[in-house]
PDB file of C-alpha atoms in Angstrom:
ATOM      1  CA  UNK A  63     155.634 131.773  91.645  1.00 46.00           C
ATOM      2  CA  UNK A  64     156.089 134.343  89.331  1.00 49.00           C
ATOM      3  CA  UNK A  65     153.255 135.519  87.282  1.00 53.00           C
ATOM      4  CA  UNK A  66     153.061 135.997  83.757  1.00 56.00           C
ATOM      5  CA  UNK A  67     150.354 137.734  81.183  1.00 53.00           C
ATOM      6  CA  UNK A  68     151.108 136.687  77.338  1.00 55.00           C
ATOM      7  CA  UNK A  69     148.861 136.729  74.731  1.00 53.00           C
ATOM      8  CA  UNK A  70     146.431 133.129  74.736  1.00 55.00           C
ATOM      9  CA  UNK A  71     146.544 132.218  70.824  1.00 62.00           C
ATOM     10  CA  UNK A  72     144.750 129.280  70.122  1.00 67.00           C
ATOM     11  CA  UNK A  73     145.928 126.919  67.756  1.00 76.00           C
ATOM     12  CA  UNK A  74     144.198 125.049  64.991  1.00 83.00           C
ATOM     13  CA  UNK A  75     143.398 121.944  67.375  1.00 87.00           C
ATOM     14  CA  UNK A  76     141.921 123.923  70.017  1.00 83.00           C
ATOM     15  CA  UNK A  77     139.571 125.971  67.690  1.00 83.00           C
ATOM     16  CA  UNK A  78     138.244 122.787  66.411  1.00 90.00           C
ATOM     17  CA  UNK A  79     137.660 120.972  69.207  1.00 91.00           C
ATOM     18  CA  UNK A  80     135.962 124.829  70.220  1.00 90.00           C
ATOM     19  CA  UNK A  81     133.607 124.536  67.282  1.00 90.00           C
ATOM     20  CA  UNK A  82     132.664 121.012  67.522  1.00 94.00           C
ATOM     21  CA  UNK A  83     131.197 121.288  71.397  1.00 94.00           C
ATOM     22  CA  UNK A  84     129.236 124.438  70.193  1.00 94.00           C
ATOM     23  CA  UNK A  85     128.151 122.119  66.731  1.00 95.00           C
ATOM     24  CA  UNK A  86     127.422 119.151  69.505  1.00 95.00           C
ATOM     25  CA  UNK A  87     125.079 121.643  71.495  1.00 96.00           C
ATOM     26  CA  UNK A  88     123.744 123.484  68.381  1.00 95.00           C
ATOM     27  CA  UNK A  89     122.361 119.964  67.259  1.00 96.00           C
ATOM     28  CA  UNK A  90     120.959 119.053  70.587  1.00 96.00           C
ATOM     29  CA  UNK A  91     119.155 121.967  71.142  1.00 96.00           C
ATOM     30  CA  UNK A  92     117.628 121.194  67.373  1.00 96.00           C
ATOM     31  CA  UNK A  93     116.844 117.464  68.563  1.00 97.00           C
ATOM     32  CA  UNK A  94     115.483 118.666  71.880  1.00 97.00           C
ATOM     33  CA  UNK A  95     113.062 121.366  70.451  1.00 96.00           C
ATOM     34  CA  UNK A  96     112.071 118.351  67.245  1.00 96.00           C
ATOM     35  CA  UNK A  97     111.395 115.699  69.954  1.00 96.00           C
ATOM     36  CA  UNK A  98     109.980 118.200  72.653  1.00 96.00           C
ATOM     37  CA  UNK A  99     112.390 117.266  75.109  1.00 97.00           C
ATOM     38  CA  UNK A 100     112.116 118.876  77.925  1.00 97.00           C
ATOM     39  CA  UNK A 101     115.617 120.167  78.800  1.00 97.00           C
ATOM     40  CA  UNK A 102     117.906 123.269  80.412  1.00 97.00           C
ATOM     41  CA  UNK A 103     118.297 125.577  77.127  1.00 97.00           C
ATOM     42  CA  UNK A 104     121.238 128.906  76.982  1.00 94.00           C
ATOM     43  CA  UNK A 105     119.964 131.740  75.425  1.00 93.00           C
ATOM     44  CA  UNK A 106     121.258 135.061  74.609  1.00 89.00           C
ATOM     45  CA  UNK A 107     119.237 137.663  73.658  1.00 82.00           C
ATOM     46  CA  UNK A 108     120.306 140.968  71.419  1.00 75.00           C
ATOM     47  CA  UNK A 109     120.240 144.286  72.938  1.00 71.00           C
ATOM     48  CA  UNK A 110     117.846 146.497  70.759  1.00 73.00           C
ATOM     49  CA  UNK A 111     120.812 148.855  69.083  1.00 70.00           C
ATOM     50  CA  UNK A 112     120.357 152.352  67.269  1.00 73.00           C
ATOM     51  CA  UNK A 113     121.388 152.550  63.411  1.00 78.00           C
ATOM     52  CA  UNK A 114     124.915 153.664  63.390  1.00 72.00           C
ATOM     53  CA  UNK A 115     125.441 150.678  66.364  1.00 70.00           C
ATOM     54  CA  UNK A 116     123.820 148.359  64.069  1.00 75.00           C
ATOM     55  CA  UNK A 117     125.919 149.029  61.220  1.00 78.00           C
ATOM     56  CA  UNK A 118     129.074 148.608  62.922  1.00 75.00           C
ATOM     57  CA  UNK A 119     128.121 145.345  64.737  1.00 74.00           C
ATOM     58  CA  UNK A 120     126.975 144.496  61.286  1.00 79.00           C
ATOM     59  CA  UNK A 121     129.601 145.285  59.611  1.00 79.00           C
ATOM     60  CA  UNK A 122     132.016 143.476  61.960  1.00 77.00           C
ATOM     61  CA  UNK A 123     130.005 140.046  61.551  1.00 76.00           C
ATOM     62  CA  UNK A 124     130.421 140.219  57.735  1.00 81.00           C
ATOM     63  CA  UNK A 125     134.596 140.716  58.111  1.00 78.00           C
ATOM     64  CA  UNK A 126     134.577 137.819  60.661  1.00 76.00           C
ATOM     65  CA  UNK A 127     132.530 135.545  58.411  1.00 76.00           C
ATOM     66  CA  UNK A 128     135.230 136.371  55.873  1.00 79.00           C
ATOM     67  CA  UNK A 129     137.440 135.395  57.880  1.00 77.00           C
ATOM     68  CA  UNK A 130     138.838 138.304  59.293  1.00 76.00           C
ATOM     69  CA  UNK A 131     139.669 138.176  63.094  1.00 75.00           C
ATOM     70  CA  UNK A 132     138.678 141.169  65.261  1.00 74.00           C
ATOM     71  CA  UNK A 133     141.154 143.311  66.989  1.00 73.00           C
ATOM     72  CA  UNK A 134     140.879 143.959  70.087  1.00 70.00           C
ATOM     73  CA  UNK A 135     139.685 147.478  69.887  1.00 70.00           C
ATOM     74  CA  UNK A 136     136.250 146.076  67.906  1.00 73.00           C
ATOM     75  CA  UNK A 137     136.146 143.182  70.773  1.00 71.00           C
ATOM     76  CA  UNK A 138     135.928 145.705  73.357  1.00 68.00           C
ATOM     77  CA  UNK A 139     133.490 148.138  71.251  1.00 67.00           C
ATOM     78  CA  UNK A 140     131.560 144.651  70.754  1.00 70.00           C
ATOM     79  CA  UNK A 141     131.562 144.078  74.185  1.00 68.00           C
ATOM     80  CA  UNK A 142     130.224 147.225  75.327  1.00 64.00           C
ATOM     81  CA  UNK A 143     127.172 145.928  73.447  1.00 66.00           C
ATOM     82  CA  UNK A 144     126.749 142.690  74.840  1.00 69.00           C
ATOM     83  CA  UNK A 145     123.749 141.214  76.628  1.00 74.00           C
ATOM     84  CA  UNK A 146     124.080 138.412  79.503  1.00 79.00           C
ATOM     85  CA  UNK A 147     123.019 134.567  78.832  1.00 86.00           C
ATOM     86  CA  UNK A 148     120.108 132.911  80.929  1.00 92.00           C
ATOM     87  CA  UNK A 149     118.755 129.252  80.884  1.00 95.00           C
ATOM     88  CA  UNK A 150     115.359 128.389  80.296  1.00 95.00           C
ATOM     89  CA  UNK A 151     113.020 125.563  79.504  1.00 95.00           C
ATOM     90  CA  UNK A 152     111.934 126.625  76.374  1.00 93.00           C
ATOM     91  CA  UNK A 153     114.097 126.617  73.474  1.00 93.00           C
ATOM     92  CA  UNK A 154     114.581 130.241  73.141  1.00 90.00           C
ATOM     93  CA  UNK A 155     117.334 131.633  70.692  1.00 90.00           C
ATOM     94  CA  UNK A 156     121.075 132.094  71.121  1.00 90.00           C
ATOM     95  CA  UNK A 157     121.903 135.050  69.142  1.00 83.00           C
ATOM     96  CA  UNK A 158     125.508 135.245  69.743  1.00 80.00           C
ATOM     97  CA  UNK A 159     125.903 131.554  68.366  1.00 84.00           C
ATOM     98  CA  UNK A 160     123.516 132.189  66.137  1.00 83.00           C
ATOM     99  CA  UNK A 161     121.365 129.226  66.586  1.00 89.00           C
ATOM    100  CA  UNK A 162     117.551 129.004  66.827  1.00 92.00           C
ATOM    101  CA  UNK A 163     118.237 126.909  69.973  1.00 94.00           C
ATOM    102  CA  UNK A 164     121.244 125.752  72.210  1.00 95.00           C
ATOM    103  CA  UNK A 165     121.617 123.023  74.657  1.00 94.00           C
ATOM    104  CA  UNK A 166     124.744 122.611  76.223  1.00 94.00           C
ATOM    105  CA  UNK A 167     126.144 118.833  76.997  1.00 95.00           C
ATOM    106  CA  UNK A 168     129.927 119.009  76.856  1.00 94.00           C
ATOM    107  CA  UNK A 169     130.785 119.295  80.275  1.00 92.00           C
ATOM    108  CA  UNK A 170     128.619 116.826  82.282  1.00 93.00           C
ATOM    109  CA  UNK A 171     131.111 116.300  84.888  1.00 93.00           C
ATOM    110  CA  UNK A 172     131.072 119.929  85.779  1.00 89.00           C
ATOM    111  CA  UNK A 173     128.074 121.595  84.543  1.00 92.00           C
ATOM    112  CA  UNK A 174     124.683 120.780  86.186  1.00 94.00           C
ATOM    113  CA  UNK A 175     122.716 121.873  83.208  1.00 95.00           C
ATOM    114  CA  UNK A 176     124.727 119.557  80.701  1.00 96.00           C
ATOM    115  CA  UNK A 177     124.472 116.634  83.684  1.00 96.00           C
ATOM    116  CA  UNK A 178     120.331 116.656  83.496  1.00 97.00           C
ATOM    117  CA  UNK A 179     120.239 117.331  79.588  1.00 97.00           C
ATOM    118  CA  UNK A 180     122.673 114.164  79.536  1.00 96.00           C
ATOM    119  CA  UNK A 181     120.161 112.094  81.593  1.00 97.00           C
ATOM    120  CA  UNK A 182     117.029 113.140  79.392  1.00 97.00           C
ATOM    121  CA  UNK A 183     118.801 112.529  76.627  1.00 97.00           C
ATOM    122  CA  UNK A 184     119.761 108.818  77.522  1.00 96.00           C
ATOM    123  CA  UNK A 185     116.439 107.807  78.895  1.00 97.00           C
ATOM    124  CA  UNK A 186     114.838 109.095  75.594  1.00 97.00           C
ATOM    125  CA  UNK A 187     117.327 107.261  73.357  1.00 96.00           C
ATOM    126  CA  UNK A 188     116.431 104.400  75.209  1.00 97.00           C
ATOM    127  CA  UNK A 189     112.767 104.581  75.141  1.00 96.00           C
ATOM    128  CA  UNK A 190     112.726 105.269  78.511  1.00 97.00           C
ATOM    129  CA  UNK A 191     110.131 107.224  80.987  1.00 96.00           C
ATOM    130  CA  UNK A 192     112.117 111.546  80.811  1.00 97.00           C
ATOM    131  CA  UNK A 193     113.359 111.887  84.007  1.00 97.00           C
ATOM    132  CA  UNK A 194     112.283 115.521  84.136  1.00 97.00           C
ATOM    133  CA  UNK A 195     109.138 117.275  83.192  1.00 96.00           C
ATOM    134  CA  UNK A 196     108.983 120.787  81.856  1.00 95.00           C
ATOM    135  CA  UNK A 197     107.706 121.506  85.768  1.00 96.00           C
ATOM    136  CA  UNK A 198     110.808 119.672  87.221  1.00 97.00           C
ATOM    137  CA  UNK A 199     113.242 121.998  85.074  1.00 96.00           C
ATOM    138  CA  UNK A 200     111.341 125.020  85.732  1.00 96.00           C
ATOM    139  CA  UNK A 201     111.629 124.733  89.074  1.00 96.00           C
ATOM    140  CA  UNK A 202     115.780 124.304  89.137  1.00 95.00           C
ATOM    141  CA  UNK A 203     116.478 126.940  86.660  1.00 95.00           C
ATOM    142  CA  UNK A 204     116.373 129.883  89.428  1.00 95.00           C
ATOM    143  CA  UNK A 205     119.343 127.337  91.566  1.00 94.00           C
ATOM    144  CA  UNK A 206     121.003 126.598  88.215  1.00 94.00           C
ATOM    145  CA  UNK A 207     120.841 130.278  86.885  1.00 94.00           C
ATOM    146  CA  UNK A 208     122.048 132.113  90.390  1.00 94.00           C
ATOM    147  CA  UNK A 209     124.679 129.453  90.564  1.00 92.00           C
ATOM    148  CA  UNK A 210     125.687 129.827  87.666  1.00 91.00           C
ATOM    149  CA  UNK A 211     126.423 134.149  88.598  1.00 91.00           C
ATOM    150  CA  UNK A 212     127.954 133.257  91.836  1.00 93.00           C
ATOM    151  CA  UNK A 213     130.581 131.328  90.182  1.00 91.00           C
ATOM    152  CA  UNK A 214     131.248 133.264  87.279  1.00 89.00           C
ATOM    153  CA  UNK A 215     131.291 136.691  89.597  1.00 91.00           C
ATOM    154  CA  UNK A 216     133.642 134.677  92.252  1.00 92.00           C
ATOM    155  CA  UNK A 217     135.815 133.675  89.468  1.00 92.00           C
ATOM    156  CA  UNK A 218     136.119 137.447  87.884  1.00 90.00           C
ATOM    157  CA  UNK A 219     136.903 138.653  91.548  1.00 93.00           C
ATOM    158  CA  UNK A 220     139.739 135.645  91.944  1.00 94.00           C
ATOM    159  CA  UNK A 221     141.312 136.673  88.555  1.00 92.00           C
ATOM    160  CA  UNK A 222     140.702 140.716  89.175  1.00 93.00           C
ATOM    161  CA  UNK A 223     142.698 140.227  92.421  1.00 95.00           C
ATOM    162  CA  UNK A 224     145.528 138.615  91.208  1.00 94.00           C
ATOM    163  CA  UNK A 225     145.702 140.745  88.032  1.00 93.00           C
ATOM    164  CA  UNK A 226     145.610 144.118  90.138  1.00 94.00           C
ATOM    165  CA  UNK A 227     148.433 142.079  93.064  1.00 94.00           C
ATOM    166  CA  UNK A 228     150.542 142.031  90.181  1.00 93.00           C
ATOM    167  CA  UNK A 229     149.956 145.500  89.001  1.00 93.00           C
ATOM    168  CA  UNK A 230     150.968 146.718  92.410  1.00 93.00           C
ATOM    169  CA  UNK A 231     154.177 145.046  92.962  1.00 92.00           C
ATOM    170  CA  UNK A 232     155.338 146.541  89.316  1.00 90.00           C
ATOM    171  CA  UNK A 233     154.411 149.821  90.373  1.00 91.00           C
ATOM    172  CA  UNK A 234     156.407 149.758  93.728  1.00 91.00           C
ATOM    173  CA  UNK A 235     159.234 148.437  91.911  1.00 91.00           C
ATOM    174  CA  UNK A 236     158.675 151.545  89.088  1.00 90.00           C
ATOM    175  CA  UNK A 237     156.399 153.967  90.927  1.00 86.00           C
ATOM    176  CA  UNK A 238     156.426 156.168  88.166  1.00 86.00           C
ATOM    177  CA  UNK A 239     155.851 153.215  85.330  1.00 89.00           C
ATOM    178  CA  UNK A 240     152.880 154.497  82.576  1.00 91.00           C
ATOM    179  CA  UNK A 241     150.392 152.254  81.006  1.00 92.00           C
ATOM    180  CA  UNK A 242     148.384 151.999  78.053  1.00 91.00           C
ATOM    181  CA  UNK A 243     144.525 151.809  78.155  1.00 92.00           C
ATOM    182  CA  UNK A 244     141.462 151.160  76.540  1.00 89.00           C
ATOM    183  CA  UNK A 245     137.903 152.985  76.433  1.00 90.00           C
ATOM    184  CA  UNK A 246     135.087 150.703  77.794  1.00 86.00           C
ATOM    185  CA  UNK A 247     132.346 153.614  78.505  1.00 86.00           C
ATOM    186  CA  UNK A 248     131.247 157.124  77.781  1.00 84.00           C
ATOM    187  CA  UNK A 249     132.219 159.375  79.744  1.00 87.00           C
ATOM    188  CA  UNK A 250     130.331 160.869  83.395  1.00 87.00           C
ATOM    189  CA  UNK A 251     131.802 163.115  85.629  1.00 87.00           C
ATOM    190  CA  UNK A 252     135.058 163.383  83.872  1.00 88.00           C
ATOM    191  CA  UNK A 253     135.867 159.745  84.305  1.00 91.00           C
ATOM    192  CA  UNK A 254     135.455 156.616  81.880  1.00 92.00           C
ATOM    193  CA  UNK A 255     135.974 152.950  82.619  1.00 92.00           C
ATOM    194  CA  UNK A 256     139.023 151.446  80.692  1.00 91.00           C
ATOM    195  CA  UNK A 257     140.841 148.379  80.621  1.00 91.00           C
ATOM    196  CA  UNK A 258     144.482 146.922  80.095  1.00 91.00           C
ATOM    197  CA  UNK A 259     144.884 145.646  76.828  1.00 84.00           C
ATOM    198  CA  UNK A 260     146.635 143.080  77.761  1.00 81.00           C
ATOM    199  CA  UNK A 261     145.179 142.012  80.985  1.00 86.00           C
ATOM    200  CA  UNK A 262     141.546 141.581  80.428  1.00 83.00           C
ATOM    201  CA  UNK A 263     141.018 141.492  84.427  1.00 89.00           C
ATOM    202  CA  UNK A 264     142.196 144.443  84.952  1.00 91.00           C
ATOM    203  CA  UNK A 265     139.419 147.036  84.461  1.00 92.00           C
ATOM    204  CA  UNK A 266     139.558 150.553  86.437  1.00 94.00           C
ATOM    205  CA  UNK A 267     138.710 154.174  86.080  1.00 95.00           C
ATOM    206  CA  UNK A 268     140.401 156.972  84.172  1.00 94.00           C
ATOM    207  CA  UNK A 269     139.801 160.787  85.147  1.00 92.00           C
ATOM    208  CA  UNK A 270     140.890 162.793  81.906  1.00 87.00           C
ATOM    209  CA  UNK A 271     141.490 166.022  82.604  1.00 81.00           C
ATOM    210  CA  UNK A 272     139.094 169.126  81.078  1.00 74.00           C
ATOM    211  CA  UNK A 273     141.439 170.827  78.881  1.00 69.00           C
ATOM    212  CA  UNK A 274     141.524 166.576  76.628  1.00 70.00           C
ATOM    213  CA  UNK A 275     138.637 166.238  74.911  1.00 74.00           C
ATOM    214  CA  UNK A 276     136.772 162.495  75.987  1.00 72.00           C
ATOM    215  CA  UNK A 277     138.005 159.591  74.329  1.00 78.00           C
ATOM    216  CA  UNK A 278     135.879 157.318  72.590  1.00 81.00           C
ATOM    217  CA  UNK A 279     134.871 153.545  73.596  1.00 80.00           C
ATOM    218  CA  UNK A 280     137.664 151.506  72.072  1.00 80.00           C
ATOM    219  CA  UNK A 281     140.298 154.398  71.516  1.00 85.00           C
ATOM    220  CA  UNK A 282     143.408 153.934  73.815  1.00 87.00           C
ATOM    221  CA  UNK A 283     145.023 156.202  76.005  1.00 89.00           C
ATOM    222  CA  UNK A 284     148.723 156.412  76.388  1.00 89.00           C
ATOM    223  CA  UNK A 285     150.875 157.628  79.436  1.00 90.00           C
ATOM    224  CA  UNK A 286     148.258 156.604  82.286  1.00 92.00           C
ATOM    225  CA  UNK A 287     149.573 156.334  85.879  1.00 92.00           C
ATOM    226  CA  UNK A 288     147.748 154.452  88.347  1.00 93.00           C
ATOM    227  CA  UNK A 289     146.793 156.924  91.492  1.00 92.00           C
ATOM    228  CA  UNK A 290     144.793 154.384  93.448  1.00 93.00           C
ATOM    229  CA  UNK A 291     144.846 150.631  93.942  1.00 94.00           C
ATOM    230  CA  UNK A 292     142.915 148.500  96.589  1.00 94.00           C
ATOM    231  CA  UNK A 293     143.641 144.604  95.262  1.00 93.00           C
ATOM    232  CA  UNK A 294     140.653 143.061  97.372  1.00 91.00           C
ATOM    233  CA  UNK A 295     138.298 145.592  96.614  1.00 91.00           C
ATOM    234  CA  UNK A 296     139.286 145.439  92.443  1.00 91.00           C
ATOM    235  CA  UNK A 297     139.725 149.237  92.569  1.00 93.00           C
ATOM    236  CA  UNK A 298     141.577 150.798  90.152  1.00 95.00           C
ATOM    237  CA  UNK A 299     141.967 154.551  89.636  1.00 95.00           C
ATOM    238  CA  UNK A 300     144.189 156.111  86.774  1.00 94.00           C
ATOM    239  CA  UNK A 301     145.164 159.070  85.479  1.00 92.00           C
ATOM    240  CA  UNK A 302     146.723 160.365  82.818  1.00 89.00           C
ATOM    241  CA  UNK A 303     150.524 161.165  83.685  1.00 74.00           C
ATOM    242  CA  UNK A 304     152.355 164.503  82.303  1.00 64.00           C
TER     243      UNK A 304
END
């Protein structure tokens, strides 16, 4: 079948439903942490940022509050700041959701975590005996938490390939066919990371030649031609074309 990349707008339904699982967790965590419920919390963490990084990220939080959705160019200068998520049995914050403590229980049927903060939750509703001590969910959170990476770095490969297969059958259809990019890194060794726009998956490398001077994160880069392209490896060299 042939694939297709369009832009994923979500409608009015979907964002609500959206913010009503991360309300449902954002309360649980609360009742959790009140009723010292021993459970499998998400936490995020900030990365400690210099001044003028501050400011921006600041800055950007204050616009979206307003109600102003990010482009794309501050999502990927966001993202460049981002931190990863861990679990842990203590209710540590969740910065990005800004909530003193998250518990997530929306997807019981697929999530482990949600599945045992389900069961505690039920037994203590119904004055029942916890099944799980703070002990018990210490000892799962290093299966839970490695799990968790293997699936979400076996997914990004699965998408990465099939982003990159489709990449290569347009280019030997238009070998000479130029892309636009985007800026995910600083520069080293006259190279910087970039991504498609449009196709989050596929990330690569840009060389940019001595006589440009180095783009920033988030500026884009027009007239790139891809030089090198190995779909099960995700490698993805560019440069830009004359």
């Amino acid at each position: 079948p042939m694939v297709n990349f369009k832009d994923q707008k979500e409608s009015p339904s979907t964002t609500l439903v959206s913010e009503f699982m991360i309300l449902a967790n954002k309360l649980t965590g609360k009742y959790f942490t009140l009723n010292d419920i021993p459970g499998v919390f998400r936490c995020y963490k900030d990365l400690p940022l210099g001044p003028q990084a501050f400011n921006s990220y600041s800055k950007l939080q204050q616009e979206t509050k307003k109600g102003h959705t990010p482009d794309i160019q501050d999502i990927v200068k966001v993202s460049s700041l981002l931190n990863a998520g861990i679990y842990s049995s203590k209710p540590l914050p969740h910065k990005m959701i800004g909530a003193l403590s998250y518990l997530t229980v929306t997807s019981p049927l697929r999530r482990m975590p949600d599945l045992i903060n389900h069961i505690q939750l039920h037994r203590h509703l119904n004055q029942l005996d916890l099944a799980f001590t703070k002990e018990d969910i210490d000892s799962m959170l290093w299966n839970i938490q490695s799990r968790a990476d293997i699936i979400k770095s076996l997914a990004n490969t699965v998408s990465s390939y099939w982003t990159l297969k489709y990449l290569k059958d347009q280019i030997s259809k238009t070998p000479e066919h130029k892309f636009e990019v985007m800026v995910t890194s600083y520069p080293f060794d006259g190279k910087v990371l970039c991504v498609f726009p449009e196709m989050s998956f596929a990330r690569g490398c840009l060389k940019v030649p001595t006589d440009i001077r180095d783009p920033m994160i988030g500026s884009l880069v027009i007239y790139c031609k891809i030089s090198k392209i190995v779909c099960l490896e995700n490698n993805l060299d560019l440069e830009i074309g004359s």
